[in-house]
PDB file of C-alpha atoms in Angstrom:
ATOM      1  CA  MET A   1      -2.958  23.290  -8.360  1.00 70.00           C
ATOM      2  CA  ARG A   2      -6.176  24.294 -10.102  1.00 75.00           C
ATOM      3  CA  HIS A   3      -5.412  27.979  -9.607  1.00 83.00           C
ATOM      4  CA  LEU A   4      -1.974  27.539 -11.124  1.00 89.00           C
ATOM      5  CA  LEU A   5      -3.476  25.797 -14.182  1.00 88.00           C
ATOM      6  CA  ARG A   6      -6.078  28.541 -14.552  1.00 88.00           C
ATOM      7  CA  LEU A   7      -3.398  31.220 -14.281  1.00 90.00           C
ATOM      8  CA  MET A   8      -1.197  29.463 -16.817  1.00 93.00           C
ATOM      9  CA  LEU A   9      -4.060  29.151 -19.308  1.00 92.00           C
ATOM     10  CA  ALA A  10      -4.945  32.826 -18.840  1.00 92.00           C
ATOM     11  CA  VAL A  11      -1.328  33.832 -19.502  1.00 94.00           C
ATOM     12  CA  ILE A  12      -1.225  31.636 -22.622  1.00 94.00           C
ATOM     13  CA  SER A  13      -4.435  33.174 -23.931  1.00 94.00           C
ATOM     14  CA  LEU A  14      -3.288  36.741 -23.210  1.00 94.00           C
ATOM     15  CA  SER A  15       0.122  36.103 -24.773  1.00 95.00           C
ATOM     16  CA  ALA A  16      -1.466  34.689 -27.910  1.00 94.00           C
ATOM     17  CA  SER A  17      -3.806  37.695 -28.141  1.00 93.00           C
ATOM     18  CA  PHE A  18      -0.821  40.021 -27.750  1.00 93.00           C
ATOM     19  CA  GLY A  19       1.005  38.119 -30.494  1.00 91.00           C
ATOM     20  CA  ILE A  20      -1.985  38.493 -32.788  1.00 90.00           C
ATOM     21  CA  GLY A  21      -1.880  42.230 -32.157  1.00 88.00           C
ATOM     22  CA  LEU A  22       1.822  42.396 -32.922  1.00 86.00           C
ATOM     23  CA  LEU A  23       1.361  40.630 -36.247  1.00 84.00           C
ATOM     24  CA  SER A  24      -1.420  42.915 -37.431  1.00 80.00           C
ATOM     25  CA  GLY A  25      -1.001  45.119 -40.442  1.00 72.00           C
ATOM     26  CA  HIS A  26       0.980  44.539 -43.595  1.00 68.00           C
ATOM     27  CA  GLU A  27       4.425  42.980 -43.442  1.00 69.00           C
ATOM     28  CA  TYR A  28       6.015  45.692 -45.545  1.00 67.00           C
ATOM     29  CA  GLY A  29       3.975  48.652 -44.306  1.00 67.00           C
ATOM     30  CA  TRP A  30       7.082  50.277 -42.860  1.00 66.00           C
ATOM     31  CA  MET A  31       8.477  50.832 -46.378  1.00 69.00           C
ATOM     32  CA  THR A  32       6.163  53.785 -47.053  1.00 70.00           C
ATOM     33  CA  GLU A  33       7.895  55.721 -44.270  1.00 70.00           C
ATOM     34  CA  PHE A  34      11.112  55.704 -46.295  1.00 73.00           C
ATOM     35  CA  ASP A  35       9.712  56.066 -49.799  1.00 72.00           C
ATOM     36  CA  ALA A  36       6.125  57.234 -50.216  1.00 73.00           C
ATOM     37  CA  SER A  37       6.029  56.143 -53.863  1.00 74.00           C
ATOM     38  CA  LEU A  38       6.182  52.447 -52.907  1.00 72.00           C
ATOM     39  CA  ASP A  39       2.949  50.556 -52.437  1.00 72.00           C
ATOM     40  CA  PRO A  40       3.615  47.707 -49.983  1.00 67.00           C
ATOM     41  CA  THR A  41       0.339  45.960 -50.811  1.00 67.00           C
ATOM     42  CA  THR A  42       1.630  45.075 -54.276  1.00 68.00           C
ATOM     43  CA  ILE A  43       4.465  42.959 -52.869  1.00 69.00           C
ATOM     44  CA  GLU A  44       3.488  39.306 -52.970  1.00 66.00           C
ATOM     45  CA  THR A  45       4.266  37.224 -49.890  1.00 68.00           C
ATOM     46  CA  ASN A  46       3.720  33.595 -49.045  1.00 62.00           C
ATOM     47  CA  GLY A  47       1.298  34.350 -46.187  1.00 70.00           C
ATOM     48  CA  ASN A  48       3.333  33.158 -43.205  1.00 79.00           C
ATOM     49  CA  ARG A  49       2.123  36.069 -41.103  1.00 80.00           C
ATOM     50  CA  ALA A  50      -1.522  35.131 -41.696  1.00 82.00           C
ATOM     51  CA  LEU A  51      -0.820  31.507 -40.857  1.00 87.00           C
ATOM     52  CA  VAL A  52       0.873  32.406 -37.558  1.00 89.00           C
ATOM     53  CA  ARG A  53      -2.024  34.715 -36.661  1.00 90.00           C
ATOM     54  CA  ILE A  54      -4.509  31.880 -37.226  1.00 92.00           C
ATOM     55  CA  VAL A  55      -2.420  29.477 -35.131  1.00 94.00           C
ATOM     56  CA  LEU A  56      -2.253  32.056 -32.320  1.00 94.00           C
ATOM     57  CA  LEU A  57      -6.016  32.556 -32.505  1.00 94.00           C
ATOM     58  CA  VAL A  58      -6.622  28.819 -32.241  1.00 96.00           C
ATOM     59  CA  LEU A  59      -4.185  28.618 -29.323  1.00 96.00           C
ATOM     60  CA  ALA A  60      -5.898  31.467 -27.475  1.00 95.00           C
ATOM     61  CA  LEU A  61      -9.354  29.985 -28.002  1.00 95.00           C
ATOM     62  CA  ALA A  62      -8.203  26.501 -26.999  1.00 95.00           C
ATOM     63  CA  ALA A  63      -6.633  27.834 -23.799  1.00 94.00           C
ATOM     64  CA  ALA A  64      -9.834  29.703 -22.919  1.00 93.00           C
ATOM     65  CA  ALA A  65     -11.974  26.641 -23.647  1.00 93.00           C
ATOM     66  CA  THR A  66      -9.706  24.454 -21.537  1.00 92.00           C
ATOM     67  CA  MET A  67      -9.934  26.981 -18.728  1.00 90.00           C
ATOM     68  CA  ALA A  68     -13.732  26.893 -18.865  1.00 88.00           C
ATOM     69  CA  ALA A  69     -13.818  23.090 -18.995  1.00 88.00           C
ATOM     70  CA  THR A  70     -11.405  22.439 -16.121  1.00 86.00           C
ATOM     71  CA  THR A  71     -12.863  24.859 -13.584  1.00 80.00           C
ATOM     72  CA  LYS A  72     -14.583  22.964 -10.767  1.00 77.00           C
ATOM     73  CA  THR A  73     -17.093  25.612  -9.649  1.00 73.00           C
ATOM     74  CA  THR A  74     -20.759  25.063 -10.369  1.00 73.00           C
ATOM     75  CA  THR A  75     -21.743  28.677 -11.005  1.00 74.00           C
ATOM     76  CA  ARG A  76     -21.887  30.493 -14.280  1.00 77.00           C
ATOM     77  CA  SER A  77     -19.153  32.882 -13.182  1.00 77.00           C
ATOM     78  CA  ARG A  78     -16.543  30.323 -14.183  1.00 80.00           C
ATOM     79  CA  TYR A  79     -17.252  31.190 -17.813  1.00 85.00           C
ATOM     80  CA  VAL A  80     -16.711  34.942 -17.468  1.00 90.00           C
ATOM     81  CA  LEU A  81     -12.891  35.044 -17.692  1.00 90.00           C
ATOM     82  CA  PRO A  82     -12.660  32.506 -20.560  1.00 91.00           C
ATOM     83  CA  LEU A  83     -15.372  34.400 -22.425  1.00 93.00           C
ATOM     84  CA  VAL A  84     -13.565  37.720 -21.982  1.00 93.00           C
ATOM     85  CA  LEU A  85     -10.273  36.180 -23.115  1.00 93.00           C
ATOM     86  CA  SER A  86     -11.946  34.612 -26.149  1.00 95.00           C
ATOM     87  CA  LEU A  87     -13.579  37.893 -27.139  1.00 94.00           C
ATOM     88  CA  LEU A  88     -10.250  39.690 -26.707  1.00 94.00           C
ATOM     89  CA  ALA A  89      -8.517  37.211 -29.032  1.00 94.00           C
ATOM     90  CA  ILE A  90     -11.275  37.444 -31.629  1.00 93.00           C
ATOM     91  CA  ALA A  91     -11.260  41.249 -31.440  1.00 93.00           C
ATOM     92  CA  ALA A  92      -7.463  41.344 -31.860  1.00 91.00           C
ATOM     93  CA  TYR A  93      -7.736  39.049 -34.870  1.00 91.00           C
ATOM     94  CA  GLY A  94     -10.634  40.998 -36.395  1.00 89.00           C
ATOM     95  CA  PHE A  95      -9.146  44.465 -35.959  1.00 86.00           C
ATOM     96  CA  GLY A  96      -5.690  43.305 -37.029  1.00 76.00           C
ATOM     97  CA  SER A  97      -6.838  41.991 -40.393  1.00 67.00           C
ATOM     98  CA  ARG A  98      -8.050  45.391 -41.616  1.00 60.00           C
TER      99      ARG A  98
END
């Protein structure tokens, strides 16, 4: 049962990191492909994309922290996978906000 919980938390963290990557960039960046004279950064939005990215980041970090807290091994290796997943989520969030 513990392995199933660990697998489920890893999938949640990876899915949230993938979602953060999908929501990177500007919402209307595709418009410059059709008309180069448009500047999509001047369009004002209500920031829903940024809010969803933050929620996904929190979800990914919470899943990784839960994975580290619920593992029953006594070695330090139990923290390796949650640490890697946390760094992946933070990297996806950091590189996506450029």
